[in-house]
Short mmCIF file of C-alpha atoms in Angstrom, two decimals:
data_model
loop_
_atom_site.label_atom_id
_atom_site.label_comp_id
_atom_site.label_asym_id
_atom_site.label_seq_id
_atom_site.Cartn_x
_atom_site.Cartn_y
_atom_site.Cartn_z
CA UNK A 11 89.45 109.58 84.72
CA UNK A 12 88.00 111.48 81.44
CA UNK A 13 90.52 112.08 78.87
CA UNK A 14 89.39 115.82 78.34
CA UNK A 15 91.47 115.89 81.87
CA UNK A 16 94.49 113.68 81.81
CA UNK A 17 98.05 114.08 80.42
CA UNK A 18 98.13 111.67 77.79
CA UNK A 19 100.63 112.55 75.11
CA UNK A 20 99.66 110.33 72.63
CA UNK A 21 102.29 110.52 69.48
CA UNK A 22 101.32 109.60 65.79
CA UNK A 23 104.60 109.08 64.33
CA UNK A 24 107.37 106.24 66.02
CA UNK A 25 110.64 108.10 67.18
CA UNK A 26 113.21 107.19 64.98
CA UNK A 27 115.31 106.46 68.28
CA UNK A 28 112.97 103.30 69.25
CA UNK A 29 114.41 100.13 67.54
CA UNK A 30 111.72 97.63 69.67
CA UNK A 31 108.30 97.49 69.93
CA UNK A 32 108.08 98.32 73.95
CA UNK A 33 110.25 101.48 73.42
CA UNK A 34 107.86 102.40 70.49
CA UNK A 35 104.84 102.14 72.19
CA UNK A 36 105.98 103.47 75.71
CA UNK A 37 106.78 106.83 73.65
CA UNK A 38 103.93 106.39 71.61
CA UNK A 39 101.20 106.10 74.24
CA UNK A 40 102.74 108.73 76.38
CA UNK A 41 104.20 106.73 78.87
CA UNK A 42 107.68 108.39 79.24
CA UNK A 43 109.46 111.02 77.73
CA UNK A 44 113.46 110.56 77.44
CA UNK A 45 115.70 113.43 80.13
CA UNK A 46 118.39 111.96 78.96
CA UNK A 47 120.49 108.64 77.67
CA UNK A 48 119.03 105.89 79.35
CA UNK A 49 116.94 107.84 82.08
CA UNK A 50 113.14 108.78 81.61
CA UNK A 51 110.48 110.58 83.25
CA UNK A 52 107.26 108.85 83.61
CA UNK A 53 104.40 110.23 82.20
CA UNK A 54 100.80 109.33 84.24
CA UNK A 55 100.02 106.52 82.28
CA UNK A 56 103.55 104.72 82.63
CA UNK A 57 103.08 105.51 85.90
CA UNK A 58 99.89 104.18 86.80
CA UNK A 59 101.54 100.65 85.18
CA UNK A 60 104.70 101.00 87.37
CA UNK A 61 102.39 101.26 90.29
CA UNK A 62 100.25 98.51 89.67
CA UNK A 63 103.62 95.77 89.01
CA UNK A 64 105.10 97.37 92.53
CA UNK A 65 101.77 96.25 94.41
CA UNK A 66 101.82 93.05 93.09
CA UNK A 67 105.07 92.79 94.22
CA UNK A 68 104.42 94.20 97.56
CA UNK A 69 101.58 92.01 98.03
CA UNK A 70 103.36 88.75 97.10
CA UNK A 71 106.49 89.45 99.28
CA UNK A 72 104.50 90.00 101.95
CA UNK A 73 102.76 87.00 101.66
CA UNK A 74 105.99 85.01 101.60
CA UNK A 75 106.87 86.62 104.94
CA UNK A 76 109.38 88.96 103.43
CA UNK A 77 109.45 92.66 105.33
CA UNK A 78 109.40 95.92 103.22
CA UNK A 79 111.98 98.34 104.10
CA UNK A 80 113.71 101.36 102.18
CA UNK A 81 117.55 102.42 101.70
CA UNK A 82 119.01 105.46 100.34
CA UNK A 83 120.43 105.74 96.68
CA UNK A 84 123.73 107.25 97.70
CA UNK A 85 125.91 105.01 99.80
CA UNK A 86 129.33 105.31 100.61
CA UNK A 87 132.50 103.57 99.01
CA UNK A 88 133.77 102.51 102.48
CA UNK A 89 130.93 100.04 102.80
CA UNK A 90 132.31 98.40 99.25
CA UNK A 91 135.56 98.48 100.35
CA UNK A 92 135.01 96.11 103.03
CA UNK A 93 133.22 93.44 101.30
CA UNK A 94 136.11 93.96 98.09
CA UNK A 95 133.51 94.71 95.30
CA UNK A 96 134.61 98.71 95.14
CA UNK A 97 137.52 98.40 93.04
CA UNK A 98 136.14 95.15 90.98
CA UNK A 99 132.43 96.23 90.46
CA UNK A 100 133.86 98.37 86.76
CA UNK A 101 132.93 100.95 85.08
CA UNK A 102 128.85 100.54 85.18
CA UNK A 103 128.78 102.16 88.91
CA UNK A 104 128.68 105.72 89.24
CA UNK A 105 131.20 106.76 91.26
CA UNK A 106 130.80 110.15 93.12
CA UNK A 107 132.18 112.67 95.96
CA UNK A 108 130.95 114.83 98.46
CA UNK A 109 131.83 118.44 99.28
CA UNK A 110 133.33 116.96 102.25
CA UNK A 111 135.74 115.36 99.39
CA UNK A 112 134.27 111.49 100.66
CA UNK A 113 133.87 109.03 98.57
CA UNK A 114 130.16 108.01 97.70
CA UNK A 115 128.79 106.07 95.07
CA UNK A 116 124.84 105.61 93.18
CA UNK A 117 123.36 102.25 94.06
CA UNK A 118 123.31 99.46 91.61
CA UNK A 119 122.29 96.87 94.84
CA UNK A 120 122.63 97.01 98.51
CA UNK A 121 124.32 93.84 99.62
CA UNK A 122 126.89 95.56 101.57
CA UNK A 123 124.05 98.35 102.88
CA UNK A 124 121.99 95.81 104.08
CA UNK A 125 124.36 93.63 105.25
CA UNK A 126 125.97 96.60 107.82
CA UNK A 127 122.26 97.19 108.69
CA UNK A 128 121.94 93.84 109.91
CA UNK A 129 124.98 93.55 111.83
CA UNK A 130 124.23 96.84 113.48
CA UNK A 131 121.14 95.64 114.78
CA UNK A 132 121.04 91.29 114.87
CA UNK A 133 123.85 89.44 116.85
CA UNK A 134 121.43 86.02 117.94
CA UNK A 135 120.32 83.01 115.91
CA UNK A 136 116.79 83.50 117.82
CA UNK A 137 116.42 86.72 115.75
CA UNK A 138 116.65 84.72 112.65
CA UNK A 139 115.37 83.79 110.03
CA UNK A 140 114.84 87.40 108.42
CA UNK A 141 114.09 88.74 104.50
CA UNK A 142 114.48 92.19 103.91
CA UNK A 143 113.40 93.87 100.84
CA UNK A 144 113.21 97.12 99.17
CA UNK A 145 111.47 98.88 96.07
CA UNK A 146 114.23 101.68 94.64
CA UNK A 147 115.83 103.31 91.60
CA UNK A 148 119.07 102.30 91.30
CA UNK A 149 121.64 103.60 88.41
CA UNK A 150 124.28 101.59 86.21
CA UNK A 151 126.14 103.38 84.03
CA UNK A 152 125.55 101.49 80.43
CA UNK A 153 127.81 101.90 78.17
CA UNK A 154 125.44 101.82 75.30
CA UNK A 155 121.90 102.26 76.79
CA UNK A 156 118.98 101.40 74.39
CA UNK A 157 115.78 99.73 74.04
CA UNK A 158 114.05 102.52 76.16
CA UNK A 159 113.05 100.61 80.21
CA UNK A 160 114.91 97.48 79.10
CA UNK A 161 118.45 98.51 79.38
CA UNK A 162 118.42 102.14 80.79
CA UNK A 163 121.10 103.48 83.25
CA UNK A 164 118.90 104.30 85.90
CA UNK A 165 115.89 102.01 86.69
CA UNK A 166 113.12 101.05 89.65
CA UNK A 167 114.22 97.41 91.20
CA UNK A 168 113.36 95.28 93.69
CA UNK A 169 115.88 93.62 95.90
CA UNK A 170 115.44 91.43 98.76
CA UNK A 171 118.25 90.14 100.92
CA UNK A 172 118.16 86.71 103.43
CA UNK A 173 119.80 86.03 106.60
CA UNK A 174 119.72 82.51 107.63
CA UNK A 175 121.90 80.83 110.64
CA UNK A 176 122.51 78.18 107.97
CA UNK A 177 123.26 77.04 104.56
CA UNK A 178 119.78 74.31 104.14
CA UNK A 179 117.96 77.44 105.95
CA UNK A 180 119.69 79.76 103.58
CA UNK A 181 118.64 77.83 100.63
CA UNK A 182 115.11 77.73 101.84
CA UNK A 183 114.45 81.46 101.49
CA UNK A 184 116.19 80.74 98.22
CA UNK A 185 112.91 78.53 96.67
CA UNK A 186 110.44 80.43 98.86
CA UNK A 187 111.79 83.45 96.63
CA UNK A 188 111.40 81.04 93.35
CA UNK A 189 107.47 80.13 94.92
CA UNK A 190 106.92 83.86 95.54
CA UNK A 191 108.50 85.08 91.93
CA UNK A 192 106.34 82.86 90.02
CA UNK A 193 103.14 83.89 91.58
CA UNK A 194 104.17 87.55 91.49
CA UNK A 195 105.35 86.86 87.16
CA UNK A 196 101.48 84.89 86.59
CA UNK A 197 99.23 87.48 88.20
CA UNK A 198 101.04 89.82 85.76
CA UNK A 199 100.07 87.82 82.79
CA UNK A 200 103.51 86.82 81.95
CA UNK A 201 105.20 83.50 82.00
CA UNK A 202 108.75 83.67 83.23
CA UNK A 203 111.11 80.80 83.18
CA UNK A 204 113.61 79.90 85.84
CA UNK A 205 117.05 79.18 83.78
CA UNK A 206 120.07 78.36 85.35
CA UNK A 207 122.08 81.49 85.19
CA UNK A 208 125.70 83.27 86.04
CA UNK A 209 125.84 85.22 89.08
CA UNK A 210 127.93 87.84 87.44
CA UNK A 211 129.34 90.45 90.07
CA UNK A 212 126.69 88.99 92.96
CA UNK A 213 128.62 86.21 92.99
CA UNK A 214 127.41 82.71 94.50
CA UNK A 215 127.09 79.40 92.77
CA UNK A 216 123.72 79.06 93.55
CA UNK A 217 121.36 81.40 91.03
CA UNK A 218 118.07 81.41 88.53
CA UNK A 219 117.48 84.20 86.01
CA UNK A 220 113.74 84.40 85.49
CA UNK A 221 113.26 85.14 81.61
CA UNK A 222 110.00 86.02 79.68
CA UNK A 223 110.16 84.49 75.68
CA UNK A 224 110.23 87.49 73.08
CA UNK A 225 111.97 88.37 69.82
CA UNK A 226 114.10 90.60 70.92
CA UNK A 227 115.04 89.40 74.36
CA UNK A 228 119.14 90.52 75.01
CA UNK A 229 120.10 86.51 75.69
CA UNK A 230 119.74 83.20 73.96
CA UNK A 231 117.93 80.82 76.04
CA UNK A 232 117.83 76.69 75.19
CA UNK A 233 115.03 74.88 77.12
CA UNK A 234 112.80 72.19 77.04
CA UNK A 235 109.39 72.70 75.66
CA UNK A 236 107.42 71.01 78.53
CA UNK A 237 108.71 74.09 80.53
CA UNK A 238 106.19 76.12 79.17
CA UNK A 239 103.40 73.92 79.69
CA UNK A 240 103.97 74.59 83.66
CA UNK A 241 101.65 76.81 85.50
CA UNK A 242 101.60 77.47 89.30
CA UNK A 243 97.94 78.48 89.44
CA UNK A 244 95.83 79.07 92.37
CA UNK A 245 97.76 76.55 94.40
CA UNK A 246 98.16 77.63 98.12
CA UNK A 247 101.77 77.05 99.58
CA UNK A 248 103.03 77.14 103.39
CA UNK A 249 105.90 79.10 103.08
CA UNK A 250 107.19 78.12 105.81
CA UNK A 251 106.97 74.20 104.67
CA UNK A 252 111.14 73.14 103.23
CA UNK A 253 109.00 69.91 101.83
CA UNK A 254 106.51 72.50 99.71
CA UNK A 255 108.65 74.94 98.53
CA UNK A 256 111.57 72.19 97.65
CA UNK A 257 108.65 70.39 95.67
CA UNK A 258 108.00 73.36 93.30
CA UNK A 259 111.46 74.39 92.79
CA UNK A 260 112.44 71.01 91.49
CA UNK A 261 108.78 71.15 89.48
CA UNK A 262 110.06 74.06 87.84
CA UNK A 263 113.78 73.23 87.34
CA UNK A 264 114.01 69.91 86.70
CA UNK A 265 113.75 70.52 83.06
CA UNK A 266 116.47 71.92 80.88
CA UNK A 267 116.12 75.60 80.90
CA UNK A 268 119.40 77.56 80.82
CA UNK A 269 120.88 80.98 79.28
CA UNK A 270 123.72 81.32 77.05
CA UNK A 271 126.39 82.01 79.90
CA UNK A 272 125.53 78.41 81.22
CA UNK A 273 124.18 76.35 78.24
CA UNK A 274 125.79 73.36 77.90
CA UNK A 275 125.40 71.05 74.86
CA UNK A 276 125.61 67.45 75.93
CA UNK A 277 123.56 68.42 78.90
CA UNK A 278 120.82 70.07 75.80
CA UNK A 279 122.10 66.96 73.84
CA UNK A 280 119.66 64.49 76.11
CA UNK A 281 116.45 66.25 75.93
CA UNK A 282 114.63 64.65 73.29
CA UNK A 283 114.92 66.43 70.14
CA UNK A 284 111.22 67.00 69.02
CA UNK A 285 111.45 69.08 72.87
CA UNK A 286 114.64 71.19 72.56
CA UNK A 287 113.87 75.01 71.86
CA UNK A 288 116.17 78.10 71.29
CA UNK A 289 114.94 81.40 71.36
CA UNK A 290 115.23 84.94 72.65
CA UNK A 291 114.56 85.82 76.29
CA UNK A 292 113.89 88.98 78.63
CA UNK A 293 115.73 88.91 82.13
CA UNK A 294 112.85 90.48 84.11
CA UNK A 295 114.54 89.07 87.78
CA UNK A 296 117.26 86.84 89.45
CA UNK A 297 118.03 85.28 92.64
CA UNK A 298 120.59 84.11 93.76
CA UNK A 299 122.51 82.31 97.43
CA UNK A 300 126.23 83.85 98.22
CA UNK A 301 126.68 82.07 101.41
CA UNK A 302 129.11 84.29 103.08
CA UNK A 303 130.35 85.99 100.82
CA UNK A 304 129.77 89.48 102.42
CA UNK A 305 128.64 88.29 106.20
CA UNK A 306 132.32 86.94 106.75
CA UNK A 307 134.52 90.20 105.71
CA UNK A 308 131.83 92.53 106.54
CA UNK A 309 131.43 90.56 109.94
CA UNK A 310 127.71 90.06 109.75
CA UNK A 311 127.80 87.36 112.84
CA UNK A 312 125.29 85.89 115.43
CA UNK A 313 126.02 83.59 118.29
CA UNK A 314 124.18 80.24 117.64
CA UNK A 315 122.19 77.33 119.99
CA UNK A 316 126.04 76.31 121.58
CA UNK A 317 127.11 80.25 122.13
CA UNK A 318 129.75 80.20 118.87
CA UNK A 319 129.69 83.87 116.54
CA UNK A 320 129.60 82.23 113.51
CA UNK A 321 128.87 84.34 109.90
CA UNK A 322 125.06 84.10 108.92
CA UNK A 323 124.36 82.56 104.87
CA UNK A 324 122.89 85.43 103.22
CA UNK A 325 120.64 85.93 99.32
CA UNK A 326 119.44 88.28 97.12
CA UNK A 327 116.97 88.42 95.05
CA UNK A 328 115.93 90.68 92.80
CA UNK A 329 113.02 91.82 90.13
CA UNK A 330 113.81 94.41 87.42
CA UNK A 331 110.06 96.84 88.34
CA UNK A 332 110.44 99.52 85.71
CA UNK A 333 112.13 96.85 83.01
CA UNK A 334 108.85 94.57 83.51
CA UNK A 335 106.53 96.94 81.65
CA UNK A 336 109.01 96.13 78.67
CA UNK A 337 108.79 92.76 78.76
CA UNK A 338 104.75 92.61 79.34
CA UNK A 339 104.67 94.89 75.87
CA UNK A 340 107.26 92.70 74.40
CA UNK A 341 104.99 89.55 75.34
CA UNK A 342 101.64 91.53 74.59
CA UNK A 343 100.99 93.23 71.72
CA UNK A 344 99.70 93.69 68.06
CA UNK A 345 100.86 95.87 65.33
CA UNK A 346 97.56 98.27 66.48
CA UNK A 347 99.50 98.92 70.20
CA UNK A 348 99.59 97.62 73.70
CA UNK A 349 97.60 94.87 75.12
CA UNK A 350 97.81 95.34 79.11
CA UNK A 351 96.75 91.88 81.03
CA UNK A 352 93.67 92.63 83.57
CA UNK A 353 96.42 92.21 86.18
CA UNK A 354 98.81 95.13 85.69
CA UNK A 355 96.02 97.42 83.23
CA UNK A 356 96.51 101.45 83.79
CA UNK A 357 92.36 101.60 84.18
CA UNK A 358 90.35 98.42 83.89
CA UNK A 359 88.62 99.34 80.53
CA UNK A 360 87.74 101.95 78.23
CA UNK A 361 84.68 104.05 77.74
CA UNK A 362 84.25 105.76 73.88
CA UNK A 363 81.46 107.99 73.53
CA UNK A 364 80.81 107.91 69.59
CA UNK A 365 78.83 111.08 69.61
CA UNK A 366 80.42 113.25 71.98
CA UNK A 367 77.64 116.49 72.53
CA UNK A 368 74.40 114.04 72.09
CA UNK A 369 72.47 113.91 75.00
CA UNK A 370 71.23 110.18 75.08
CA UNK A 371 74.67 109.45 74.11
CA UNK A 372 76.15 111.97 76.93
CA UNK A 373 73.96 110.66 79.78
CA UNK A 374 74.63 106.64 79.33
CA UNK A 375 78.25 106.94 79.23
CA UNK A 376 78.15 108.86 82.32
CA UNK A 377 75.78 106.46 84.19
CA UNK A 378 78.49 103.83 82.61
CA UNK A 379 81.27 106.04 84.57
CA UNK A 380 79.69 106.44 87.18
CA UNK A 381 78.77 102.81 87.89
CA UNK A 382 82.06 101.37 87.06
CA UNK A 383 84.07 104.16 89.56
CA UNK A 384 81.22 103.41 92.08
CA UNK A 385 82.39 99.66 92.26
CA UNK A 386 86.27 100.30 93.01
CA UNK A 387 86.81 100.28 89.09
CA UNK A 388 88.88 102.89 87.21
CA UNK A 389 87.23 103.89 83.71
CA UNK A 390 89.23 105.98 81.27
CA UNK A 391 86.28 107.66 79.44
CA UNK A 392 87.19 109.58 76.10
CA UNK A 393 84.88 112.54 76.26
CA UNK A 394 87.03 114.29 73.57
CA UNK A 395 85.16 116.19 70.86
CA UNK A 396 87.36 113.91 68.45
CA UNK A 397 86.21 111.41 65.35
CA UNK A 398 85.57 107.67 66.32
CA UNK A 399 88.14 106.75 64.65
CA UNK A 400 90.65 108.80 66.74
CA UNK A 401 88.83 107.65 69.34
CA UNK A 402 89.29 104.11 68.93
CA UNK A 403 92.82 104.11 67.83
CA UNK A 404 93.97 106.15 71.03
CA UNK A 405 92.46 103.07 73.35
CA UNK A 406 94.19 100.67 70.87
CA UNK A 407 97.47 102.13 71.52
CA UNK A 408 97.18 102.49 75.06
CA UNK A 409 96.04 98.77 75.26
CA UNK A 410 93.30 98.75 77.51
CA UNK A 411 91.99 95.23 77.72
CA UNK A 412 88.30 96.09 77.72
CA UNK A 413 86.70 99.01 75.49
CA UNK A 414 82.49 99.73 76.16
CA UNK A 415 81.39 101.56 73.11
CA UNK A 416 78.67 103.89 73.18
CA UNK A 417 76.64 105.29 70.52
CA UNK A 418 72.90 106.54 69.56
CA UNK A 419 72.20 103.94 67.46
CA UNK A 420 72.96 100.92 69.86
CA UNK A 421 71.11 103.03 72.58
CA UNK A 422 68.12 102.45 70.17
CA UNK A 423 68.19 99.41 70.49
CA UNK A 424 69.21 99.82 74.53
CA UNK A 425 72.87 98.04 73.93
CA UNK A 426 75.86 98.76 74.28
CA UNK A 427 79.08 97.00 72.38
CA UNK A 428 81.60 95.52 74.85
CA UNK A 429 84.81 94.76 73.17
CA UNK A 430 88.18 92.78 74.03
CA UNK A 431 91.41 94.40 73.27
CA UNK A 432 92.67 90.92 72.67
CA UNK A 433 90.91 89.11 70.78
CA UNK A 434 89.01 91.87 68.99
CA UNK A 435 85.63 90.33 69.75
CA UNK A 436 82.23 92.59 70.56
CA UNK A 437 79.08 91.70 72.25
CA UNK A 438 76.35 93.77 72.60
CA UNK A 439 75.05 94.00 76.01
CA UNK A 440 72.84 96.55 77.76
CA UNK A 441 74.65 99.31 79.88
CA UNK A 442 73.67 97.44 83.18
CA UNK A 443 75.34 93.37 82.09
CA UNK A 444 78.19 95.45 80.42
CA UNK A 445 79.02 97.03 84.10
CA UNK A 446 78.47 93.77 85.54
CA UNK A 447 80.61 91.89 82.78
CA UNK A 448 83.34 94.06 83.82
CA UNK A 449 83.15 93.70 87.56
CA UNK A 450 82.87 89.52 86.78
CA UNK A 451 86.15 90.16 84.91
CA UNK A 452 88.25 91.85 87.63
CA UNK A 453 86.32 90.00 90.59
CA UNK A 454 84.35 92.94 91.45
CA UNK A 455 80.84 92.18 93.13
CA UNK A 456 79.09 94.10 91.33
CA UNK A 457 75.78 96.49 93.40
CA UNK A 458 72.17 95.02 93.03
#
């Protein structure tokens, strides 16, 4: 993409409406534009983020088994009647009605949706065990919406939901969702912490919040430091395997690591003290086993091995989409703008032509643009007819994670400067090992 041509409504001033950093720079860089409290359009290059966190996602439940699917937004009140939650959900769902005067109401999950899908359809314990999951906006009506993505009234989710013939199968989707969540949080560049948590109006006794460390996180968080040593890596795990997936949920949770609505302080009390931290944390997902919770009113059955209907232990388990790019700002930044991890980057670096109109200048950066796009890559080149220092400030804000600077005097000398967003460091290379830097850095085989 050249910047002459994209919609990139960069602002130079902070709105006086952003009180956090995410908010600030999501406006700033042109990311979304505010329709209205707590609901935003996104601009191309919020966008182009939102997309690349949703194929992550995609790609991770798919490799845990889990089956894409997609319900409607509007769902009707009857539904929530039977399971009970219509009447004792409050104030945050949007209740509506039809011209045919029914009752109807805007998604905040789909427990009961999915749950009437699968008794439509499933009645045998040889059909099980199954994962559904969706990617969808769903609205809750926030009283006092704020902090731009991170606590809007509508927002893009993802929400899963298990059927299992038992409660030990049950809780097996439950830590192949922790396995799956902590890959999906580490290829995004973020570390997020499974915490004990409340289930709130899910309900279940069984749940883990999944919370990234910032400033201005909404909940106090007490945990042990050697939680944040953890990493899950490159390790391969059979998802299928209870002994694997057991193994890394206890790896993970075996530590002290709760939120406010669970913290208790004689449990904190025995964590040695040199290890016990408090801080601020971002809820960027949850999961959680009900039993059943909405398979017994809703009569979600399937006749087992010995020929008995018996209800089937359902989950759910979801990942805040749209709130993520928050909490990756939140977790990744400078007082200069964003800085975007290679995994979840609008375009994998930037291209700034110093002299914008000078031919030797002109031609390498698009052999540079053309090299890069011919690899799979996506450049953003600034072919603007503005001063390098507009020029460079733009890409800071924006956060691109690699910059390739191009100018007459390093063509000279047959260089060009290759510099990291995040740690500010340059190297001069020449146009050809600055492509093939860049396709090293995103795992890119790069065209002899």
């Amino acid at each position: 993409m050249r910047l002459s041509r994209y919609f990139l409504p960069v602002l130079k001033e902070t709105p006086s409406e952003a009180q956090i950093v995410s908010h600030r720079y999501m406006l700033r860089a042109g990311m979304i534009k505010q329709s209205s409290a707590g609901i935003y359009s996104w601009l191309p290059l919020g966008f182009k983020v939102l997309r690349k966190i949703e194929d992550i996602i995609h790609e991770e439940q798919k490799r845990a088994g889990h089956i894409p699917m997609l319900m409607p937004t509007i769902q009707s009140a009857d539904l929530w009647r039977e399971s009970g939650r219509y009447d004792d959900y409050g104030e945050e769902m949007l209740r509506i009605r039809d011209r045919h005067d029914r009752d109807m109401l805007f998604t905040p999950t789909a427990e009961e949706l999915i749950t009437d899908i699968f008794r439509s359809h499933v009645g045998s314990y040889k059909d099980l065990p199954l994962t559904l999951y969706q990617i969808q906006w769903k609205f809750r009506d926030e009283i006092r919406p704020r902090f731009g993505v991170m606590r809007g009234r509508e927002f893009y989710m993802k929400d899963g939901y298990n059927f299992d013939l038992t409660k030990e199968d049950a809780l097996h989707a439950y830590n192949r969702h922790l396995v799956s969540y902590l890959r999906t949080y580490e290829r995004m560049g973020l570390q997020a912490i499974p915490m004990r948590a409340d289930s709130g109006p899910i309900g279940g006794d069984d749940t883990h919040e999944f919370l990234v460390l910032a400033e201005t996180g909404e909940s106090e968080v007490f945990y042990d430091s050697q939680i944040t040593e953890l990493k899950f890596g490159d390790r391969e795990i059979d998802y299928d395997s209870v002994e694997q997936c057991q193994a890394v949920l206890e790896e993970f949770t075996s530590r002290y690591a709760r939120t406010d609505e669970t913290h208790d302080e004689a449990v904190f009390a025995e964590v040695p003290e040199e290890r016990r931290r408090t801080a601020r944390g971002i809820e960027v997902g949850q999961i959680f086993y009900f039993g059943t919770k909405y398979s017994e009113p809703m009569g979600a059955t399937v006749v087992d091995n010995e020929g008995n209907k018996v209800p089937v232990h359902m989950g759910s388990h979801g990942i805040g989409v749209s709130r993520l790019l928050g909490a990756i700002i939140e977790a990744s930044h400078d007082d200069k703008g964003i800085i975007w991890p290679e995994g979840v980057t609008p375009f994998h670096c930037g291209i700034v032509n110093l002299k914008q109109g000078d031919d030797e200048a002109d031609a390498a950066c698009e052999a540079l643009y053309k090299s890069l796009t011919a690899l799979g890559l996506e450049p953003l080149y600034d072919d603007r007819n503005e001063r390098a220092g507009g020029k460079f400030a733009t890409m800071d804000l924006i956060g691109l994670p690699w910059r390739i600077t191009v100018g007459p005097r390093g063509l000279k000398n047959g260089v060009v400067e290759l510099t990291s967003r995040r740690t500010g460091e340059s190297e001069e290379l020449s146009p050809e090992a600055a492509v093939e830097r860049i396709a090293q850095i995103y795992g890119v085989v790069a065209k002899a």
